[in-house]
PDB file of C-alpha atoms and ligand atoms in Angstrom:
ATOM      1  CA  MET M   1       4.260   1.252  -1.281  1.00  0.00           C
ATOM      2  CA  ASN M   2       1.205  -0.336   0.281  1.00  0.00           C
ATOM      3  CA  SER M   3       1.308  -3.885  -1.089  1.00  0.00           C
ATOM      4  CA  PRO M   4       3.134  -6.799   0.427  1.00  0.00           C
ATOM      5  CA  SER M   5       6.077  -8.255  -1.502  1.00  0.00           C
ATOM      6  CA  ASN M   6       4.500 -11.652  -1.481  1.00  0.00           C
ATOM      7  CA  GLY M   7       1.435 -12.549  -3.492  1.00  0.00           C
ATOM      8  CA  PRO M   8      -1.844 -14.042  -2.493  1.00  0.00           C
ATOM      9  CA  ALA M   9      -0.310 -17.501  -2.127  1.00  0.00           C
ATOM     10  CA  GLY M  10       2.617 -16.153  -0.127  1.00  0.00           C
ATOM     11  CA  LEU M  11       5.042 -16.958  -2.939  1.00  0.00           C
ATOM     12  CA  VAL M  12       7.385 -14.597  -4.736  1.00  0.00           C
ATOM     13  CA  ALA M  13       6.621 -14.586  -8.452  1.00  0.00           C
ATOM     14  CA  ALA M  14       8.185 -13.267 -11.606  1.00  0.00           C
ATOM     15  CA  CYS M  15       6.581 -10.479 -13.615  1.00  0.00           C
ATOM     16  CA  ALA M  16       3.602 -12.041 -15.381  1.00  0.00           C
ATOM     17  CA  ALA M  17       4.334 -10.015 -18.511  1.00  0.00           C
ATOM     18  CA  CYS M  18       8.134 -10.266 -19.046  1.00  0.00           C
ATOM     19  CA  GLY M  19       9.169 -12.990 -16.604  1.00  0.00           C
ATOM     20  CA  SER M  20      11.766 -10.835 -14.830  1.00  0.00           C
ATOM     21  CA  VAL M  21      12.832 -11.520 -11.243  1.00  0.00           C
ATOM     22  CA  SER M  22      15.178  -8.748 -10.160  1.00  0.00           C
ATOM     23  CA  ARG M  23      15.958  -6.979  -6.948  1.00  0.00           C
ATOM     24  CA  ASP M  24      16.697  -3.836  -8.993  1.00  0.00           C
ATOM     25  CA  ARG M  25      13.101  -3.495 -10.151  1.00  0.00           C
ATOM     26  CA  GLN M  26       9.987  -2.557  -8.297  1.00  0.00           C
ATOM     27  CA  TYR M  27       6.973  -4.865  -8.508  1.00  0.00           C
ATOM     28  CA  VAL M  28       3.297  -4.597  -7.723  1.00  0.00           C
ATOM     29  CA  TRP M  29       0.435  -7.056  -7.406  1.00  0.00           C
ATOM     30  CA  ILE M  30      -2.589  -6.034  -9.453  1.00  0.00           C
ATOM     31  CA  LEU M  31      -5.394  -8.460  -8.699  1.00  0.00           C
ATOM     32  CA  ASP M  32      -3.509 -11.767  -8.845  1.00  0.00           C
ATOM     33  CA  ARG M  33      -0.860 -10.739 -11.391  1.00  0.00           C
ATOM     34  CA  ARG M  34       2.590  -9.613 -10.398  1.00  0.00           C
ATOM     35  CA  THR M  35       3.944  -6.898 -12.694  1.00  0.00           C
ATOM     36  CA  CYS M  36       7.323  -5.171 -12.832  1.00  0.00           C
ATOM     37  CA  GLU M  37       7.546  -1.394 -13.130  1.00  0.00           C
ATOM     38  CA  HIS M  38       8.863  -1.540 -16.707  1.00  0.00           C
ATOM     39  CA  CYS M  39       5.856  -3.552 -17.896  1.00  0.00           C
ATOM     40  CA  LEU M  40       3.356  -1.560 -15.827  1.00  0.00           C
ATOM     41  CA  LEU M  41       4.652   1.774 -17.127  1.00  0.00           C
ATOM     42  CA  SER M  42       4.777   0.522 -20.734  1.00  0.00           C
ATOM     43  CA  SER M  43       1.146  -0.532 -20.471  1.00  0.00           C
ATOM     44  CA  ARG M  44       0.270   2.918 -19.110  1.00  0.00           C
ATOM     45  CA  LYS M  45       1.963   4.450 -22.156  1.00  0.00           C
ATOM     46  CA  ARG M  46      -0.115   2.333 -24.513  1.00  0.00           C
ATOM     47  CA  LEU M  47      -3.262   3.335 -22.592  1.00  0.00           C
ATOM     48  CA  GLY M  48      -2.248   6.956 -23.156  1.00  0.00           C
ATOM     49  CA  GLY M  49      -2.073   6.266 -26.899  1.00  0.00           C
ATOM     50  CA  LEU M  50       1.745   6.165 -27.295  1.00  0.00           C
ATOM     51  CA  ASP M  51       3.573   3.096 -28.503  1.00  0.00           C
ATOM     52  CA  GLY M  52       7.197   2.176 -29.138  1.00  0.00           C
ATOM     53  CA  ASP M  53       9.448   4.759 -30.773  1.00  0.00           C
ATOM     54  CA  PRO M  54      13.270   4.354 -30.786  1.00  0.00           C
ATOM     55  CA  HIS M  55      13.815   8.079 -30.146  1.00  0.00           C
ATOM     56  CA  GLU M  56      11.562   7.841 -27.153  1.00  0.00           C
ATOM     57  CA  MET M  57      13.503   4.902 -25.729  1.00  0.00           C
ATOM     58  CA  PHE M  58      16.627   7.047 -25.874  1.00  0.00           C
ATOM     59  CA  VAL M  59      14.892   9.886 -24.015  1.00  0.00           C
ATOM     60  CA  GLU M  60      13.627   7.376 -21.422  1.00  0.00           C
ATOM     61  CA  SER M  61      17.223   6.199 -20.879  1.00  0.00           C
ATOM     62  CA  LEU M  62      18.363   9.786 -20.426  1.00  0.00           C
ATOM     63  CA  ALA M  63      15.592  10.294 -17.862  1.00  0.00           C
ATOM     64  CA  GLU M  64      16.767   7.147 -16.028  1.00  0.00           C
ATOM     65  CA  ALA M  65      20.271   8.628 -15.870  1.00  0.00           C
ATOM     66  CA  LEU M  66      18.844  11.809 -14.304  1.00  0.00           C
ATOM     67  CA  ASP M  67      16.916   9.679 -11.777  1.00  0.00           C
ATOM     68  CA  LEU M  68      20.059   7.758 -10.847  1.00  0.00           C
ATOM     69  CA  ARG M  69      21.906  10.957 -10.042  1.00  0.00           C
ATOM     70  CA  GLU M  70      19.042  12.190  -7.901  1.00  0.00           C
ATOM     71  CA  ARG M  71      18.864   8.772  -6.176  1.00  0.00           C
ATOM     72  CA  SER M  72      15.175   8.495  -6.908  1.00  0.00           C
ATOM     73  CA  ALA M  73      13.359   5.275  -6.071  1.00  0.00           C
ATOM     74  CA  GLY M  74      13.007   3.236  -9.254  1.00  0.00           C
ATOM     75  CA  LEU M  75      11.907   4.870 -12.473  1.00  0.00           C
ATOM     76  CA  HIS M  76      10.705   8.181 -11.013  1.00  0.00           C
ATOM     77  CA  SER M  77      10.690  10.164 -14.279  1.00  0.00           C
ATOM     78  CA  LYS M  78       8.955   7.450 -16.287  1.00  0.00           C
ATOM     79  CA  ARG M  79       6.431   6.958 -13.487  1.00  0.00           C
ATOM     80  CA  VAL M  80       5.423  10.598 -13.434  1.00  0.00           C
ATOM     81  CA  ALA M  81       5.518  10.833 -17.245  1.00  0.00           C
ATOM     82  CA  THR M  82       3.275   7.838 -17.916  1.00  0.00           C
ATOM     83  CA  HIS M  83       0.781   8.901 -15.246  1.00  0.00           C
ATOM     84  CA  THR M  84       0.745  12.543 -16.372  1.00  0.00           C
ATOM     85  CA  LEU M  85       0.057  11.132 -19.837  1.00  0.00           C
ATOM     86  CA  LEU M  86      -2.863   9.172 -18.397  1.00  0.00           C
ATOM     87  CA  LEU M  87      -4.335  12.329 -16.858  1.00  0.00           C
ATOM     88  CA  ALA M  88      -3.614  14.333 -20.019  1.00  0.00           C
ATOM     89  CA  ALA M  89      -5.530  11.834 -22.173  1.00  0.00           C
ATOM     90  CA  ASN M  90      -8.672  13.170 -20.401  1.00  0.00           C
ATOM     91  CA  HIS M  91      -7.965  16.622 -21.856  1.00  0.00           C
ATOM     92  CA  TYR M  92      -5.884  16.293 -25.048  1.00  0.00           C
ATOM     93  CA  LYS M  93      -6.800  14.175 -28.047  1.00  0.00           C
ATOM     94  CA  ASP M  94      -4.035  14.942 -30.566  1.00  0.00           C
ATOM     95  CA  PRO M  95      -1.290  12.257 -30.265  1.00  0.00           C
ATOM     96  CA  LYS M  96       1.310  14.961 -31.000  1.00  0.00           C
ATOM     97  CA  ASP M  97       0.198  16.916 -27.929  1.00  0.00           C
ATOM     98  CA  LEU M  98       0.176  13.771 -25.802  1.00  0.00           C
ATOM     99  CA  ARG M  99       3.688  12.905 -26.943  1.00  0.00           C
ATOM    100  CA  GLU M 100       4.900  16.370 -25.956  1.00  0.00           C
ATOM    101  CA  VAL M 101       3.257  16.037 -22.532  1.00  0.00           C
ATOM    102  CA  TYR M 102       5.059  12.705 -22.149  1.00  0.00           C
ATOM    103  CA  TRP M 103       8.458  14.037 -23.210  1.00  0.00           C
ATOM    104  CA  GLY M 104       8.128  17.197 -21.117  1.00  0.00           C
ATOM    105  CA  SER M 105       7.213  15.147 -18.041  1.00  0.00           C
ATOM    106  CA  LEU M 106      10.072  12.690 -18.630  1.00  0.00           C
ATOM    107  CA  LEU M 107      12.571  15.538 -18.881  1.00  0.00           C
ATOM    108  CA  HIS M 108      10.998  17.883 -16.306  1.00  0.00           C
ATOM    109  CA  ASP M 109      14.156  18.090 -14.180  1.00  0.00           C
ATOM    110  CA  ILE M 110      16.738  18.049 -16.985  1.00  0.00           C
ATOM    111  CA  GLY M 111      17.760  21.559 -15.870  1.00  0.00           C
ATOM    112  CA  LYS M 112      19.196  19.998 -12.687  1.00  0.00           C
ATOM    113  CA  ILE M 113      21.932  18.384 -14.748  1.00  0.00           C
ATOM    114  CA  GLY M 114      24.502  21.024 -13.832  1.00  0.00           C
ATOM    115  CA  MET M 115      23.394  21.478 -10.217  1.00  0.00           C
ATOM    116  CA  PRO M 116      26.000  20.659  -7.517  1.00  0.00           C
ATOM    117  CA  ASP M 117      25.337  17.461  -5.520  1.00  0.00           C
ATOM    118  CA  ALA M 118      25.560  19.516  -2.310  1.00  0.00           C
ATOM    119  CA  VAL M 119      22.343  21.279  -3.338  1.00  0.00           C
ATOM    120  CA  LEU M 120      20.619  18.518  -5.322  1.00  0.00           C
ATOM    121  CA  LEU M 121      21.062  15.854  -2.637  1.00  0.00           C
ATOM    122  CA  LYS M 122      20.971  17.994   0.485  1.00  0.00           C
ATOM    123  CA  PRO M 123      18.796  16.213   3.056  1.00  0.00           C
ATOM    124  CA  GLY M 124      17.895  19.333   5.047  1.00  0.00           C
ATOM    125  CA  LEU M 125      16.510  22.779   4.308  1.00  0.00           C
ATOM    126  CA  LEU M 126      18.258  24.839   1.637  1.00  0.00           C
ATOM    127  CA  THR M 127      19.924  28.152   2.454  1.00  0.00           C
ATOM    128  CA  VAL M 128      18.871  31.304   0.567  1.00  0.00           C
ATOM    129  CA  GLU M 129      21.845  30.916  -1.800  1.00  0.00           C
ATOM    130  CA  GLU M 130      21.072  27.226  -2.408  1.00  0.00           C
ATOM    131  CA  TRP M 131      17.448  28.093  -3.166  1.00  0.00           C
ATOM    132  CA  GLU M 132      18.656  30.548  -5.794  1.00  0.00           C
ATOM    133  CA  ILE M 133      20.479  27.655  -7.484  1.00  0.00           C
ATOM    134  CA  MET M 134      17.477  25.309  -7.160  1.00  0.00           C
ATOM    135  CA  ARG M 135      15.085  27.877  -8.621  1.00  0.00           C
ATOM    136  CA  LYS M 136      17.120  28.061 -11.825  1.00  0.00           C
ATOM    137  CA  HIS M 137      16.389  24.515 -12.974  1.00  0.00           C
ATOM    138  CA  PRO M 138      13.069  25.102 -14.815  1.00  0.00           C
ATOM    139  CA  ARG M 139      14.593  27.907 -16.913  1.00  0.00           C
ATOM    140  CA  ASP M 140      17.763  25.878 -17.548  1.00  0.00           C
ATOM    141  CA  GLY M 141      15.647  22.909 -18.654  1.00  0.00           C
ATOM    142  CA  HIS M 142      13.570  25.150 -20.888  1.00  0.00           C
ATOM    143  CA  LEU M 143      16.758  26.520 -22.478  1.00  0.00           C
ATOM    144  CA  ILE M 144      17.862  22.985 -23.333  1.00  0.00           C
ATOM    145  CA  LEU M 145      14.528  21.900 -24.801  1.00  0.00           C
ATOM    146  CA  GLN M 146      13.633  25.079 -26.648  1.00  0.00           C
ATOM    147  CA  GLN M 147      16.408  24.327 -29.122  1.00  0.00           C
ATOM    148  CA  LEU M 148      14.228  21.491 -30.420  1.00  0.00           C
ATOM    149  CA  PRO M 149      11.384  23.009 -32.452  1.00  0.00           C
ATOM    150  CA  PHE M 150       9.236  19.850 -32.284  1.00  0.00           C
ATOM    151  CA  LEU M 151       9.229  20.062 -28.467  1.00  0.00           C
ATOM    152  CA  SER M 152       7.841  23.548 -27.873  1.00  0.00           C
ATOM    153  CA  MET M 153       4.945  22.332 -25.718  1.00  0.00           C
ATOM    154  CA  ALA M 154       7.266  20.011 -23.769  1.00  0.00           C
ATOM    155  CA  ALA M 155       9.628  22.963 -23.188  1.00  0.00           C
ATOM    156  CA  GLU M 156       6.717  24.982 -21.735  1.00  0.00           C
ATOM    157  CA  LEU M 157       5.882  22.119 -19.366  1.00  0.00           C
ATOM    158  CA  VAL M 158       9.517  21.997 -18.207  1.00  0.00           C
ATOM    159  CA  LEU M 159       9.527  25.777 -17.671  1.00  0.00           C
ATOM    160  CA  CYS M 160       6.295  25.731 -15.627  1.00  0.00           C
ATOM    161  CA  HIS M 161       6.501  22.436 -13.712  1.00  0.00           C
ATOM    162  CA  GLU M 162       7.338  24.145 -10.381  1.00  0.00           C
ATOM    163  CA  GLU M 163       4.627  26.817 -10.671  1.00  0.00           C
ATOM    164  CA  ARG M 164       1.707  26.613  -8.244  1.00  0.00           C
ATOM    165  CA  PHE M 165      -1.951  27.357  -8.956  1.00  0.00           C
ATOM    166  CA  ASP M 166      -2.075  30.186  -6.374  1.00  0.00           C
ATOM    167  CA  GLY M 167       1.007  31.928  -7.796  1.00  0.00           C
ATOM    168  CA  SER M 168       3.394  30.855  -5.029  1.00  0.00           C
ATOM    169  CA  GLY M 169       5.585  28.703  -7.284  1.00  0.00           C
ATOM    170  CA  TYR M 170       8.615  29.484  -9.429  1.00  0.00           C
ATOM    171  CA  PRO M 171      10.294  30.648 -11.644  1.00  0.00           C
ATOM    172  CA  ALA M 172       7.687  33.248 -12.731  1.00  0.00           C
ATOM    173  CA  GLY M 173       4.983  32.993 -10.038  1.00  0.00           C
ATOM    174  CA  LEU M 174       2.339  32.270 -12.704  1.00  0.00           C
ATOM    175  CA  LYS M 175      -1.239  31.824 -11.458  1.00  0.00           C
ATOM    176  CA  GLY M 176      -4.210  29.664 -12.451  1.00  0.00           C
ATOM    177  CA  GLU M 177      -4.654  29.254 -16.192  1.00  0.00           C
ATOM    178  CA  GLU M 178      -1.498  31.225 -16.903  1.00  0.00           C
ATOM    179  CA  ILE M 179       0.162  27.885 -16.134  1.00  0.00           C
ATOM    180  CA  PRO M 180      -0.181  25.439 -19.047  1.00  0.00           C
ATOM    181  CA  LEU M 181      -2.712  22.688 -18.303  1.00  0.00           C
ATOM    182  CA  ALA M 182      -0.082  19.973 -18.881  1.00  0.00           C
ATOM    183  CA  ALA M 183       2.092  21.498 -16.135  1.00  0.00           C
ATOM    184  CA  ARG M 184      -0.914  21.714 -13.768  1.00  0.00           C
ATOM    185  CA  LEU M 185      -1.637  17.999 -14.328  1.00  0.00           C
ATOM    186  CA  PHE M 186       2.047  17.128 -13.933  1.00  0.00           C
ATOM    187  CA  ALA M 187       2.236  18.965 -10.581  1.00  0.00           C
ATOM    188  CA  VAL M 188      -0.405  16.678  -9.042  1.00  0.00           C
ATOM    189  CA  VAL M 189       1.249  13.478 -10.281  1.00  0.00           C
ATOM    190  CA  ASP M 190       4.733  14.613  -9.224  1.00  0.00           C
ATOM    191  CA  ALA M 191       3.466  15.472  -5.739  1.00  0.00           C
ATOM    192  CA  ILE M 192       1.801  12.054  -5.322  1.00  0.00           C
ATOM    193  CA  ASP M 193       4.985  10.374  -6.508  1.00  0.00           C
ATOM    194  CA  ALA M 194       7.183  12.468  -4.206  1.00  0.00           C
ATOM    195  CA  MET M 195       5.038  11.621  -1.191  1.00  0.00           C
ATOM    196  CA  THR M 196       4.571   7.892  -1.829  1.00  0.00           C
ATOM    197  CA  PHE M 197       8.179   6.897  -2.636  1.00  0.00           C
ATOM    198  CA  ASP M 198      11.331   7.196  -0.538  1.00  0.00           C
ATOM    199  CA  ARG M 199      13.477  10.239  -1.257  1.00  0.00           C
ATOM    200  CA  PRO M 200      16.872  11.133   0.222  1.00  0.00           C
ATOM    201  CA  TYR M 201      15.093  13.583   2.535  1.00  0.00           C
ATOM    202  CA  HIS M 202      11.967  11.650   3.562  1.00  0.00           C
ATOM    203  CA  LYS M 203      10.365   8.213   3.816  1.00  0.00           C
ATOM    204  CA  ALA M 204       7.401   7.154   1.716  1.00  0.00           C
ATOM    205  CA  ARG M 205       3.923   7.925   3.039  1.00  0.00           C
ATOM    206  CA  PRO M 206       0.751   5.856   2.443  1.00  0.00           C
ATOM    207  CA  PHE M 207      -1.263   6.680  -0.672  1.00  0.00           C
ATOM    208  CA  ASP M 208      -4.297   7.805   1.343  1.00  0.00           C
ATOM    209  CA  THR M 209      -2.178  10.302   3.296  1.00  0.00           C
ATOM    210  CA  ALA M 210      -0.812  11.702   0.028  1.00  0.00           C
ATOM    211  CA  LYS M 211      -4.297  11.835  -1.513  1.00  0.00           C
ATOM    212  CA  ALA M 212      -5.649  13.757   1.506  1.00  0.00           C
ATOM    213  CA  GLU M 213      -2.801  16.252   1.107  1.00  0.00           C
ATOM    214  CA  ILE M 214      -3.595  16.727  -2.616  1.00  0.00           C
ATOM    215  CA  LEU M 215      -7.299  17.304  -1.820  1.00  0.00           C
ATOM    216  CA  ARG M 216      -6.387  19.752   0.930  1.00  0.00           C
ATOM    217  CA  MET M 217      -4.253  21.755  -1.495  1.00  0.00           C
ATOM    218  CA  ALA M 218      -6.814  21.833  -4.347  1.00  0.00           C
ATOM    219  CA  GLY M 219      -7.286  25.502  -5.197  1.00  0.00           C
ATOM    220  CA  SER M 220      -4.020  26.588  -3.532  1.00  0.00           C
ATOM    221  CA  GLN M 221      -1.018  24.563  -4.701  1.00  0.00           C
ATOM    222  CA  PHE M 222      -3.005  22.510  -7.226  1.00  0.00           C
ATOM    223  CA  ASP M 223      -5.557  23.280  -9.928  1.00  0.00           C
ATOM    224  CA  PRO M 224      -8.972  21.910  -8.790  1.00  0.00           C
ATOM    225  CA  GLU M 225      -9.592  20.686 -12.367  1.00  0.00           C
ATOM    226  CA  ALA M 226      -6.313  18.731 -12.303  1.00  0.00           C
ATOM    227  CA  VAL M 227      -7.294  17.280  -8.916  1.00  0.00           C
ATOM    228  CA  ASP M 228     -10.658  16.160 -10.402  1.00  0.00           C
ATOM    229  CA  THR M 229      -8.779  14.396 -13.199  1.00  0.00           C
ATOM    230  CA  PHE M 230      -6.478  12.790 -10.618  1.00  0.00           C
ATOM    231  CA  LEU M 231      -9.567  11.412  -8.820  1.00  0.00           C
ATOM    232  CA  LYS M 232     -10.812   9.927 -12.120  1.00  0.00           C
ATOM    233  CA  GLU M 233      -7.499   8.102 -12.484  1.00  0.00           C
ATOM    234  CA  GLU M 234      -7.065   7.334  -8.800  1.00  0.00           C
ATOM    235  CA  ARG M 235      -6.935   3.570  -9.266  1.00  0.00           C
ATOM    236  CA  ALA M 236      -3.963   3.774 -11.626  1.00  0.00           C
ATOM    237  CA  LEU M 237      -2.120   6.145  -9.293  1.00  0.00           C
ATOM    238  CA  ARG M 238      -2.838   3.906  -6.306  1.00  0.00           C
ATOM    239  CA  GLU M 239      -1.280   0.995  -8.239  1.00  0.00           C
ATOM    240  CA  MET M 240       1.717   3.176  -9.103  1.00  0.00           C
ATOM    241  CA  ALA M 241       2.247   4.053  -5.445  1.00  0.00           C
ATOM    242  CA  ALA M 242       2.032   0.383  -4.428  1.00  0.00           C
ATOM    243  CA  MET M 243       5.190  -0.543  -6.375  1.00  0.00           C
ATOM    244  CA  GLU M 244       8.065  -1.646  -4.190  1.00  0.00           C
ATOM    245  CA  PHE M 245      11.448  -3.320  -4.343  1.00  0.00           C
ATOM    246  CA  PRO M 246      11.469  -6.946  -3.280  1.00  0.00           C
ATOM    247  CA  GLY M 247      13.265  -7.315  -0.001  1.00  0.00           C
ATOM    248  CA  ASN M 248      12.067 -10.449   1.705  1.00  0.00           C
ATOM    249  CA  SER M 249      14.152 -13.540   2.399  1.00  0.00           C
ATOM    250  CA  ALA M 250      12.084 -15.798   0.127  1.00  0.00           C
ATOM    251  CA  PHE M 251      12.907 -13.517  -2.771  1.00  0.00           C
ATOM    252  CA  VAL M 252      16.615 -13.463  -1.966  1.00  0.00           C
ATOM    253  CA  GLY M 253      16.552 -17.286  -1.878  1.00  0.00           C
ATOM    254  CA  GLN M 254      14.858 -17.358  -5.252  1.00  0.00           C
ATOM    255  CA  LEU M 255      17.480 -15.039  -6.734  1.00  0.00           C
ATOM    256  CA  ALA M 256      20.270 -17.239  -5.407  1.00  0.00           C
ATOM    257  CA  SER M 257      18.810 -20.241  -7.180  1.00  0.00           C
ATOM    258  CA  LEU M 258      18.724 -18.517 -10.589  1.00  0.00           C
TER     259      LEU M 258
HETATM  260 FE1  FE2 F 301      11.716  20.242 -10.736  1.00  0.00          FE
END
């Protein structure tokens, strides 16, 4: 969320890749090219070695539906999935493994599907009873995915995505390498995303503030190896965090003339 809406020339521009101009999409300037989130995230997927697959497009749509319910900013699930994929490509080489990391990250919160809005969207602290409900979502998600035999690794990621390196996470309080590597990588990307985009319960923070927090928590909340991989891919994550919805008057004028 660090870039201005306007480009170097002060003009609002369409996505250089697909030509879209939409107030429902986030955009980012990368060098002198304006890119929409759909095109940026698709290019990340290709970098991670995955290309178009009709089944995958369906799963991406399902993830968008989950994001809508949680009132996430833009394509939260696809953002964390494509960037976890990018980190995972430093560790996994088999495209089948990478696809499972992608699908598991996309569907990480699918277990929240039955959670009441009063808990899911609560802006303040949860009560003990509400926490009990919240803590069920990794196991519920795992239950849904484990019925699909080709997604066993993705199901493990879903089960372990709220675990913390020091054992203070949930649902099982796993520690260190007991947590699958894919889930340890996901945790770093999800935290960066949570801090740098608006959520119902907080405003976005600058990327450098979020990065400092990740570094501070290396070895406690986060796996130091996953944090090292995050630093290798910092540029891509910084670009991710710079995406924003257009909101300036020049853009509104441009929309009106379409
Ligand atoms: Fe979660």
